[in-house]
């Protein structure tokens, strides 16, 4: 793959360069093919009446699409999404724009896409679901400056790696981002999708991607794979039985026959951030990138790693992870404009005074009647309550609490609470030690609630602010 810095130089070359006109025409031709592909098959293919809460088994996608999550990760503060302006760059048929609206109550949703047919469906979708504050535009991402708007949050999902010039695309998004705004975007992993790119190269050689792929090219690819011996490496690694079934055409078009698809590595991702003056905030599934999880026993690792790991940068740790275990299709991350303010003090470093002045918030994605009713059911039946059943992304294991602990947290479904309120409630629920029957005093209750909140804050199930740390 061409070095990113060379790519920047190439994209910045003047028209006096003899290659510039031909490169521009190729990019324009590829862009038109891509536009036509999404005109013929607007994506995602969910029906207009489909709702994200019914399509997914848990709330992970709402957790990612909520501005609250990355804002808290970056600032240790809870942001109110009312009147925020959110851009869905490459909105497609509007399914994720609907999710953004649901995950960010009171925000205005602005969507742009190169496909007029997709934009038409996006408008219909949000109107159908009674979302009022939105607007959609059929335009290139690179032209979004023409809207004359600045955004608090930008969602550019499954788009950047398809652009003729991803750097220009990210630079454009940075130019319309508010100083305190956050971008969520992603790049295809070249290591994870190595075999898909082999399939694409084969399809290109055989002329299946000369024009906009259609059902005919899908059928040709299926016939090709069906005719190959089962031991053929590409068939083993880039194909499975699900692609041979009816209804899998969108998946094949979005993978094996995806126009403009490109892969990136972690170093290339960070170089792109550096060139566009974007600050890395974190991976959207950051706990699934933890290097220590790859070792059998974190307490018994080779001496080399034991001494090296504490000094490794975030980029270096992510790079080692992808070299060891490239299981993530996407390099999915949050970034923003560099912040001059001091890094927030993490909850684990709070003093007792800071704890005593803290306010406790339930992550707004969890603030639903369904989740509350499930907690009430667990309390009444003296059952443990599993937070990770609803938001599993921040953890690799179940995150359970006892029913009495859940009872102490119930007021959070009515709104943010002072820690003092939760401490007093817990003392009412558990006035004595169940083992010794000795009375529990306010200090002990405080420590129990502090321990519980520390555990849940680790996974962002609850969010904590303190007057002392602001």
Short mmCIF file of C-alpha atoms in Angstrom, two decimals:
data_model
loop_
_atom_site.label_atom_id
_atom_site.label_comp_id
_atom_site.label_asym_id
_atom_site.label_seq_id
_atom_site.Cartn_x
_atom_site.Cartn_y
_atom_site.Cartn_z
CA UNK A 1 0.00 0.00 0.00
CA UNK A 2 1.26 3.46 -0.84
CA UNK A 3 2.61 5.35 2.14
CA UNK A 4 0.05 7.83 3.47
CA UNK A 5 2.41 10.77 3.25
CA UNK A 6 3.04 10.01 -0.42
CA UNK A 7 -0.71 9.81 -0.90
CA UNK A 8 -1.09 13.27 0.61
CA UNK A 9 1.51 14.63 -1.74
CA UNK A 10 -0.22 12.98 -4.67
CA UNK A 11 -3.62 14.37 -3.71
CA UNK A 12 -2.10 17.84 -3.34
CA UNK A 13 -0.31 17.75 -6.69
CA UNK A 14 -1.15 20.57 -9.08
CA UNK A 15 -2.90 20.08 -12.38
CA UNK A 16 0.39 20.70 -14.14
CA UNK A 17 1.35 17.19 -13.08
CA UNK A 18 0.83 15.03 -16.16
CA UNK A 19 -0.89 12.35 -14.07
CA UNK A 20 -3.33 14.64 -12.29
CA UNK A 21 -6.08 14.78 -14.96
CA UNK A 22 -6.12 11.02 -15.42
CA UNK A 23 -6.14 10.34 -11.66
CA UNK A 24 -8.99 12.81 -11.19
CA UNK A 25 -11.01 11.19 -13.96
CA UNK A 26 -10.45 7.73 -12.51
CA UNK A 27 -11.58 8.93 -9.08
CA UNK A 28 -14.65 10.57 -10.61
CA UNK A 29 -15.50 7.40 -12.52
CA UNK A 30 -15.14 5.24 -9.41
CA UNK A 31 -17.27 7.68 -7.44
CA UNK A 32 -20.01 7.53 -10.05
CA UNK A 33 -19.92 3.72 -9.95
CA UNK A 34 -20.25 3.86 -6.18
CA UNK A 35 -23.13 6.31 -6.36
CA UNK A 36 -24.92 4.09 -8.85
CA UNK A 37 -24.37 1.04 -6.65
CA UNK A 38 -26.15 2.73 -3.74
CA UNK A 39 -28.84 4.10 -6.04
CA UNK A 40 -29.61 0.53 -7.11
CA UNK A 41 -29.23 -0.89 -3.59
CA UNK A 42 -29.66 1.74 -0.86
CA UNK A 43 -27.85 0.60 2.26
CA UNK A 44 -28.64 -0.47 4.94
CA UNK A 45 -31.44 -2.54 3.43
CA UNK A 46 -33.70 -2.43 6.53
CA UNK A 47 -37.34 -1.70 5.78
CA UNK A 48 -38.70 1.77 6.58
CA UNK A 49 -40.69 0.53 9.57
CA UNK A 50 -37.73 -1.40 11.05
CA UNK A 51 -36.55 0.09 14.34
CA UNK A 52 -33.04 -0.32 15.79
CA UNK A 53 -34.39 -1.33 19.21
CA UNK A 54 -36.11 -4.31 17.59
CA UNK A 55 -33.26 -5.18 15.23
CA UNK A 56 -30.55 -5.67 17.87
CA UNK A 57 -30.37 -7.99 20.86
CA UNK A 58 -28.87 -5.34 23.14
CA UNK A 59 -28.08 -1.63 23.36
CA UNK A 60 -24.45 -1.71 22.17
CA UNK A 61 -25.16 0.24 18.99
CA UNK A 62 -26.99 2.95 20.93
CA UNK A 63 -24.05 3.06 23.37
CA UNK A 64 -21.64 3.77 20.48
CA UNK A 65 -23.96 6.27 18.77
CA UNK A 66 -24.59 8.27 21.94
CA UNK A 67 -22.44 11.40 22.23
CA UNK A 68 -22.51 10.81 25.99
CA UNK A 69 -20.15 7.83 25.70
CA UNK A 70 -17.10 9.40 23.98
CA UNK A 71 -17.65 12.75 25.72
CA UNK A 72 -17.43 11.08 29.11
CA UNK A 73 -14.44 9.02 27.98
CA UNK A 74 -12.65 12.23 27.04
CA UNK A 75 -13.82 14.73 29.66
CA UNK A 76 -15.16 12.71 32.62
CA UNK A 77 -18.34 14.77 32.30
CA UNK A 78 -21.90 13.99 31.25
CA UNK A 79 -23.10 16.00 28.28
CA UNK A 80 -26.71 16.96 27.63
CA UNK A 81 -27.57 16.14 24.01
CA UNK A 82 -30.48 18.59 23.77
CA UNK A 83 -29.89 21.09 20.92
CA UNK A 84 -26.67 19.37 19.86
CA UNK A 85 -26.14 19.17 16.09
CA UNK A 86 -25.11 15.75 14.80
CA UNK A 87 -23.89 14.91 11.31
CA UNK A 88 -24.35 11.45 9.82
CA UNK A 89 -21.76 11.57 7.03
CA UNK A 90 -22.67 8.91 4.50
CA UNK A 91 -26.11 8.37 6.00
CA UNK A 92 -27.28 5.85 3.41
CA UNK A 93 -30.92 4.92 3.86
CA UNK A 94 -31.04 6.53 7.31
CA UNK A 95 -31.11 3.55 9.66
CA UNK A 96 -28.14 4.80 11.66
CA UNK A 97 -29.45 8.36 11.50
CA UNK A 98 -32.56 7.04 13.24
CA UNK A 99 -30.32 5.39 15.81
CA UNK A 100 -28.45 8.66 16.35
CA UNK A 101 -31.75 10.44 16.93
CA UNK A 102 -32.86 7.83 19.45
CA UNK A 103 -29.48 7.75 21.24
CA UNK A 104 -29.21 11.55 21.47
CA UNK A 105 -32.58 12.95 22.61
CA UNK A 106 -33.21 16.55 21.60
CA UNK A 107 -30.40 16.67 19.05
CA UNK A 108 -30.75 17.80 15.45
CA UNK A 109 -29.75 15.13 12.93
CA UNK A 110 -28.18 16.20 9.63
CA UNK A 111 -27.44 13.53 7.04
CA UNK A 112 -25.50 13.66 3.78
CA UNK A 113 -25.02 10.95 1.18
CA UNK A 114 -23.93 10.78 -2.44
CA UNK A 115 -27.04 8.77 -3.39
CA UNK A 116 -30.29 10.77 -3.88
CA UNK A 117 -32.34 7.57 -3.61
CA UNK A 118 -30.73 6.77 -0.24
CA UNK A 119 -31.41 10.31 1.00
CA UNK A 120 -35.05 10.00 -0.07
CA UNK A 121 -35.40 6.81 1.97
CA UNK A 122 -33.65 8.40 4.97
CA UNK A 123 -36.17 11.25 5.01
CA UNK A 124 -39.05 8.79 4.79
CA UNK A 125 -37.58 6.64 7.55
CA UNK A 126 -37.19 9.39 10.16
CA UNK A 127 -40.58 10.89 9.31
CA UNK A 128 -42.17 7.44 9.67
CA UNK A 129 -40.71 7.10 13.18
CA UNK A 130 -41.95 10.57 14.21
CA UNK A 131 -38.49 12.15 14.37
CA UNK A 132 -38.96 15.85 13.67
CA UNK A 133 -35.62 17.66 13.92
CA UNK A 134 -33.66 16.41 10.90
CA UNK A 135 -32.51 17.34 7.43
CA UNK A 136 -30.87 15.29 4.69
CA UNK A 137 -28.87 16.36 1.66
CA UNK A 138 -27.76 14.49 -1.46
CA UNK A 139 -24.16 15.63 -1.63
CA UNK A 140 -20.59 14.40 -1.37
CA UNK A 141 -19.03 14.25 2.07
CA UNK A 142 -16.22 16.44 0.76
CA UNK A 143 -18.76 19.20 0.05
CA UNK A 144 -20.32 19.28 3.53
CA UNK A 145 -18.68 22.65 4.27
CA UNK A 146 -21.26 24.10 1.90
CA UNK A 147 -23.95 23.54 4.53
CA UNK A 148 -22.37 26.29 6.63
CA UNK A 149 -22.84 24.29 9.82
CA UNK A 150 -20.62 23.19 12.71
CA UNK A 151 -21.27 19.90 14.45
CA UNK A 152 -21.05 18.62 18.02
CA UNK A 153 -20.82 15.00 16.91
CA UNK A 154 -20.05 13.45 13.55
CA UNK A 155 -20.82 9.83 12.72
CA UNK A 156 -18.93 8.63 9.64
CA UNK A 157 -19.55 4.91 9.76
CA UNK A 158 -18.36 2.50 7.04
CA UNK A 159 -17.58 5.40 4.71
CA UNK A 160 -14.05 6.77 5.09
CA UNK A 161 -12.31 3.71 3.62
CA UNK A 162 -14.47 3.96 0.48
CA UNK A 163 -13.57 7.55 -0.38
CA UNK A 164 -11.16 8.23 -3.27
CA UNK A 165 -9.15 10.33 -0.79
CA UNK A 166 -9.83 9.30 2.84
CA UNK A 167 -7.47 12.00 4.12
CA UNK A 168 -9.42 14.71 2.38
CA UNK A 169 -12.61 13.24 3.81
CA UNK A 170 -11.33 13.26 7.40
CA UNK A 171 -9.88 16.74 6.93
CA UNK A 172 -13.28 17.96 5.74
CA UNK A 173 -14.99 16.48 8.77
CA UNK A 174 -12.45 18.12 11.06
CA UNK A 175 -13.15 21.47 9.40
CA UNK A 176 -16.86 21.35 10.32
CA UNK A 177 -16.33 19.99 13.84
CA UNK A 178 -16.88 22.29 16.80
CA UNK A 179 -13.82 22.85 19.03
CA UNK A 180 -15.18 20.45 21.64
CA UNK A 181 -16.81 18.12 19.10
CA UNK A 182 -16.13 14.44 18.53
CA UNK A 183 -15.92 12.32 15.37
CA UNK A 184 -16.69 8.61 15.28
CA UNK A 185 -15.33 6.96 12.16
CA UNK A 186 -13.66 3.76 11.06
CA UNK A 187 -11.35 2.13 8.55
CA UNK A 188 -11.31 -1.40 7.26
CA UNK A 189 -8.49 -3.46 8.73
CA UNK A 190 -6.17 -4.66 5.98
CA UNK A 191 -4.96 -7.52 8.19
CA UNK A 192 -8.43 -8.74 9.10
CA UNK A 193 -9.84 -8.42 5.55
CA UNK A 194 -6.80 -9.80 3.77
CA UNK A 195 -8.77 -12.67 2.25
CA UNK A 196 -11.70 -10.46 1.23
CA UNK A 197 -9.23 -8.28 -0.66
CA UNK A 198 -7.91 -11.40 -2.38
CA UNK A 199 -11.48 -12.12 -3.50
CA UNK A 200 -11.87 -8.55 -4.72
CA UNK A 201 -8.60 -8.79 -6.67
CA UNK A 202 -9.83 -11.97 -8.33
CA UNK A 203 -13.18 -10.35 -9.18
CA UNK A 204 -11.37 -7.37 -10.71
CA UNK A 205 -9.12 -9.61 -12.82
CA UNK A 206 -12.16 -11.46 -14.14
CA UNK A 207 -13.98 -8.24 -15.04
CA UNK A 208 -16.69 -8.56 -12.39
CA UNK A 209 -15.99 -5.05 -11.07
CA UNK A 210 -15.38 -3.22 -14.36
CA UNK A 211 -18.83 -1.72 -14.04
CA UNK A 212 -21.20 -1.41 -11.13
CA UNK A 213 -21.66 -4.98 -9.78
CA UNK A 214 -25.20 -6.32 -10.02
CA UNK A 215 -26.98 -9.59 -9.29
CA UNK A 216 -25.33 -11.00 -12.42
CA UNK A 217 -21.85 -10.53 -10.95
CA UNK A 218 -23.07 -11.96 -7.64
CA UNK A 219 -24.30 -15.07 -9.47
CA UNK A 220 -20.99 -15.40 -11.32
CA UNK A 221 -19.06 -15.22 -8.05
CA UNK A 222 -21.35 -17.79 -6.47
CA UNK A 223 -20.92 -20.14 -9.44
CA UNK A 224 -17.17 -19.69 -9.24
CA UNK A 225 -17.02 -20.55 -5.55
CA UNK A 226 -19.41 -23.49 -5.96
CA UNK A 227 -17.25 -24.94 -8.73
CA UNK A 228 -14.03 -24.81 -6.69
CA UNK A 229 -12.77 -27.70 -4.61
CA UNK A 230 -13.63 -27.29 -0.93
CA UNK A 231 -9.94 -27.25 0.01
CA UNK A 232 -9.16 -24.19 -2.15
CA UNK A 233 -7.68 -21.61 0.21
CA UNK A 234 -9.71 -18.60 -0.94
CA UNK A 235 -12.96 -20.54 -0.69
CA UNK A 236 -12.06 -21.67 2.81
CA UNK A 237 -11.03 -18.24 4.09
CA UNK A 238 -13.26 -15.78 2.20
CA UNK A 239 -16.47 -17.73 1.62
CA UNK A 240 -19.01 -19.64 3.65
CA UNK A 241 -22.35 -21.31 3.07
CA UNK A 242 -24.31 -18.20 4.08
CA UNK A 243 -23.10 -16.41 0.92
CA UNK A 244 -24.68 -19.13 -1.22
CA UNK A 245 -28.16 -18.58 0.21
CA UNK A 246 -30.89 -16.37 -1.19
CA UNK A 247 -30.91 -12.91 0.35
CA UNK A 248 -27.16 -12.69 0.84
CA UNK A 249 -26.66 -10.46 -2.21
CA UNK A 250 -26.16 -7.26 -0.10
CA UNK A 251 -23.45 -8.97 1.98
CA UNK A 252 -21.58 -10.09 -1.13
CA UNK A 253 -21.85 -6.65 -2.72
CA UNK A 254 -20.63 -5.03 0.52
CA UNK A 255 -17.65 -7.39 0.76
CA UNK A 256 -16.36 -9.40 -2.20
CA UNK A 257 -17.65 -6.93 -4.81
CA UNK A 258 -17.37 -3.69 -2.83
CA UNK A 259 -16.18 -0.84 -5.04
CA UNK A 260 -13.54 1.49 -3.62
CA UNK A 261 -12.81 -0.72 -0.61
CA UNK A 262 -9.39 -0.24 1.02
CA UNK A 263 -7.70 -1.58 4.12
CA UNK A 264 -5.54 0.17 6.72
CA UNK A 265 -3.29 -0.71 9.62
CA UNK A 266 -3.08 0.93 13.04
CA UNK A 267 0.08 2.93 12.12
CA UNK A 268 -1.66 4.22 9.00
CA UNK A 269 -4.68 5.20 11.06
CA UNK A 270 -2.52 7.19 13.48
CA UNK A 271 -0.58 8.79 10.64
CA UNK A 272 -3.87 9.92 9.14
CA UNK A 273 -4.84 11.44 12.50
CA UNK A 274 -1.51 13.22 12.76
CA UNK A 275 -1.72 14.68 9.26
CA UNK A 276 -5.28 15.96 9.80
CA UNK A 277 -4.38 17.32 13.27
CA UNK A 278 -6.93 15.05 14.93
CA UNK A 279 -6.49 13.81 18.48
CA UNK A 280 -7.11 10.13 19.16
CA UNK A 281 -9.70 9.63 21.92
CA UNK A 282 -10.15 5.87 21.92
CA UNK A 283 -11.44 2.83 20.09
CA UNK A 284 -15.22 2.51 20.26
CA UNK A 285 -14.79 -1.06 21.54
CA UNK A 286 -11.73 -0.19 23.57
CA UNK A 287 -11.91 -3.07 26.04
CA UNK A 288 -11.80 -5.52 23.15
CA UNK A 289 -8.38 -4.11 22.22
CA UNK A 290 -6.72 -4.64 25.59
CA UNK A 291 -3.38 -6.30 24.99
CA UNK A 292 -3.25 -8.02 28.39
CA UNK A 293 -6.36 -10.03 27.50
CA UNK A 294 -4.28 -11.95 24.96
CA UNK A 295 -2.08 -13.50 27.65
CA UNK A 296 -3.15 -16.64 29.50
CA UNK A 297 -2.17 -15.20 32.87
CA UNK A 298 -1.67 -11.45 33.25
CA UNK A 299 0.43 -12.10 36.34
CA UNK A 300 2.83 -14.43 34.53
CA UNK A 301 3.95 -12.83 31.29
CA UNK A 302 7.48 -12.90 29.80
CA UNK A 303 9.88 -10.44 31.41
CA UNK A 304 10.31 -8.52 28.14
CA UNK A 305 6.60 -7.71 28.04
CA UNK A 306 6.36 -7.00 31.73
CA UNK A 307 8.91 -4.21 31.44
CA UNK A 308 7.92 -2.95 27.98
CA UNK A 309 4.12 -2.70 28.27
CA UNK A 310 3.86 0.17 30.78
CA UNK A 311 5.90 2.44 28.48
CA UNK A 312 4.06 1.64 25.25
CA UNK A 313 1.87 4.34 23.71
CA UNK A 314 -1.75 3.68 22.78
CA UNK A 315 -0.69 3.38 19.16
CA UNK A 316 2.01 0.84 19.96
CA UNK A 317 -0.30 -1.29 22.07
CA UNK A 318 -2.98 -1.29 19.37
CA UNK A 319 -0.38 -2.16 16.75
CA UNK A 320 0.90 -5.12 18.74
CA UNK A 321 -2.68 -6.27 19.27
CA UNK A 322 -3.49 -6.23 15.55
CA UNK A 323 -0.28 -8.09 14.72
CA UNK A 324 -1.03 -10.77 17.30
CA UNK A 325 -4.78 -11.01 16.89
CA UNK A 326 -6.35 -9.19 13.90
CA UNK A 327 -9.93 -10.20 14.69
CA UNK A 328 -11.52 -6.77 14.28
CA UNK A 329 -12.90 -6.00 10.84
CA UNK A 330 -12.94 -2.30 11.63
CA UNK A 331 -10.45 0.10 13.17
CA UNK A 332 -13.39 1.90 14.78
CA UNK A 333 -12.39 4.99 16.76
CA UNK A 334 -13.28 8.39 18.18
CA UNK A 335 -11.19 11.50 17.53
CA UNK A 336 -11.48 15.25 17.89
CA UNK A 337 -9.61 18.50 17.81
CA UNK A 338 -6.60 18.66 20.18
CA UNK A 339 -7.57 19.81 23.67
CA UNK A 340 -5.32 22.16 25.63
CA UNK A 341 -7.12 21.55 28.92
CA UNK A 342 -5.69 19.26 31.57
CA UNK A 343 -6.64 15.60 31.44
CA UNK A 344 -9.56 14.84 33.78
CA UNK A 345 -8.86 13.05 37.03
CA UNK A 346 -10.01 9.44 36.78
CA UNK A 347 -12.50 8.15 39.32
CA UNK A 348 -9.96 5.67 40.66
CA UNK A 349 -7.79 8.58 41.80
CA UNK A 350 -10.57 10.55 43.55
CA UNK A 351 -10.21 11.57 47.16
CA UNK A 352 -12.89 10.88 49.76
CA UNK A 353 -13.90 14.52 49.52
CA UNK A 354 -14.34 14.28 45.75
CA UNK A 355 -16.47 11.18 46.21
CA UNK A 356 -18.64 12.90 48.79
CA UNK A 357 -19.30 15.75 46.33
CA UNK A 358 -20.14 13.50 43.39
CA UNK A 359 -23.28 13.20 41.29
CA UNK A 360 -24.24 9.82 39.85
CA UNK A 361 -25.82 9.39 36.41
CA UNK A 362 -27.16 6.29 34.77
CA UNK A 363 -25.90 6.01 31.21
CA UNK A 364 -28.91 7.41 29.27
CA UNK A 365 -28.97 4.42 26.92
CA UNK A 366 -29.95 2.27 29.93
CA UNK A 367 -32.67 4.66 31.02
CA UNK A 368 -35.55 2.70 29.48
CA UNK A 369 -38.68 1.15 30.98
CA UNK A 370 -37.60 -2.30 29.77
CA UNK A 371 -34.31 -2.17 31.66
CA UNK A 372 -35.95 -0.72 34.76
CA UNK A 373 -38.66 -3.39 34.75
CA UNK A 374 -36.01 -6.10 34.43
CA UNK A 375 -34.18 -4.66 37.45
CA UNK A 376 -37.39 -4.46 39.48
CA UNK A 377 -38.11 -8.10 38.57
CA UNK A 378 -34.62 -9.10 39.76
CA UNK A 379 -35.17 -7.21 43.04
CA UNK A 380 -38.54 -8.82 43.72
CA UNK A 381 -37.19 -12.31 43.00
CA UNK A 382 -33.87 -11.78 44.82
CA UNK A 383 -31.92 -12.39 41.63
CA UNK A 384 -28.64 -10.92 40.42
CA UNK A 385 -28.99 -8.26 37.73
CA UNK A 386 -26.69 -8.45 34.69
CA UNK A 387 -25.87 -5.02 33.20
CA UNK A 388 -23.82 -6.60 30.41
CA UNK A 389 -26.94 -8.26 29.07
CA UNK A 390 -28.03 -4.80 27.87
CA UNK A 391 -24.67 -3.21 27.05
CA UNK A 392 -22.01 -5.85 26.48
CA UNK A 393 -19.49 -3.83 24.50
CA UNK A 394 -17.43 -2.43 27.41
CA UNK A 395 -16.76 -5.85 28.92
CA UNK A 396 -15.68 -9.36 28.02
CA UNK A 397 -17.45 -10.95 31.01
CA UNK A 398 -20.81 -10.63 32.76
CA UNK A 399 -21.22 -7.64 35.09
CA UNK A 400 -23.67 -8.62 37.80
CA UNK A 401 -24.89 -6.89 40.94
CA UNK A 402 -26.90 -8.22 43.88
CA UNK A 403 -30.62 -7.50 44.02
CA UNK A 404 -30.28 -5.26 47.09
CA UNK A 405 -27.56 -3.26 45.34
CA UNK A 406 -29.93 -2.86 42.41
CA UNK A 407 -32.61 -1.57 44.76
CA UNK A 408 -30.20 1.13 45.94
CA UNK A 409 -29.69 2.26 42.34
CA UNK A 410 -33.36 2.43 41.32
CA UNK A 411 -33.60 6.25 41.78
CA UNK A 412 -31.15 6.64 38.88
CA UNK A 413 -33.96 5.75 36.48
CA UNK A 414 -35.67 8.96 37.63
CA UNK A 415 -32.59 11.10 36.99
CA UNK A 416 -29.12 11.88 38.38
CA UNK A 417 -28.66 11.48 42.13
CA UNK A 418 -26.16 12.70 44.69
CA UNK A 419 -24.04 9.97 46.20
CA UNK A 420 -25.42 11.02 49.57
CA UNK A 421 -28.94 10.09 48.40
CA UNK A 422 -27.81 6.63 47.29
CA UNK A 423 -25.83 6.07 50.50
CA UNK A 424 -28.85 6.88 52.69
CA UNK A 425 -31.10 4.67 50.56
CA UNK A 426 -28.68 1.76 50.80
CA UNK A 427 -28.57 2.21 54.58
CA UNK A 428 -32.37 1.94 54.69
CA UNK A 429 -32.29 -1.21 52.52
CA UNK A 430 -29.40 -2.83 54.42
CA UNK A 431 -29.45 -1.49 57.98
CA UNK A 432 -27.57 -4.49 59.35
CA UNK A 433 -24.81 -6.81 58.28
CA UNK A 434 -26.67 -9.95 57.07
CA UNK A 435 -23.95 -12.19 58.49
CA UNK A 436 -23.37 -10.63 61.93
CA UNK A 437 -26.65 -8.67 62.28
CA UNK A 438 -24.59 -5.75 63.53
CA UNK A 439 -25.91 -2.31 62.52
CA UNK A 440 -24.32 -0.69 59.45
CA UNK A 441 -23.40 2.95 59.95
CA UNK A 442 -23.36 5.72 57.36
CA UNK A 443 -19.60 5.40 56.80
CA UNK A 444 -19.90 1.70 55.98
CA UNK A 445 -22.84 2.37 53.67
CA UNK A 446 -20.78 5.04 51.91
CA UNK A 447 -17.93 2.59 51.29
CA UNK A 448 -20.32 -0.06 49.96
CA UNK A 449 -21.91 2.38 47.49
CA UNK A 450 -18.52 3.73 46.51
CA UNK A 451 -17.32 0.20 45.73
CA UNK A 452 -20.46 -0.55 43.71
CA UNK A 453 -20.28 2.68 41.69
CA UNK A 454 -16.56 2.22 41.02
CA UNK A 455 -17.28 -1.18 39.54
CA UNK A 456 -20.11 0.04 37.31
CA UNK A 457 -18.31 3.23 36.23
CA UNK A 458 -15.51 1.10 34.84
CA UNK A 459 -17.96 -0.07 32.18
CA UNK A 460 -19.79 3.29 31.85
CA UNK A 461 -23.04 1.80 33.16
CA UNK A 462 -23.02 4.67 35.62
CA UNK A 463 -21.22 7.98 35.03
CA UNK A 464 -19.76 10.08 37.83
CA UNK A 465 -19.07 13.79 38.16
CA UNK A 466 -17.63 15.59 41.15
CA UNK A 467 -17.80 19.27 42.00
CA UNK A 468 -14.32 19.00 43.51
CA UNK A 469 -12.68 17.84 40.26
CA UNK A 470 -14.19 20.45 37.95
#
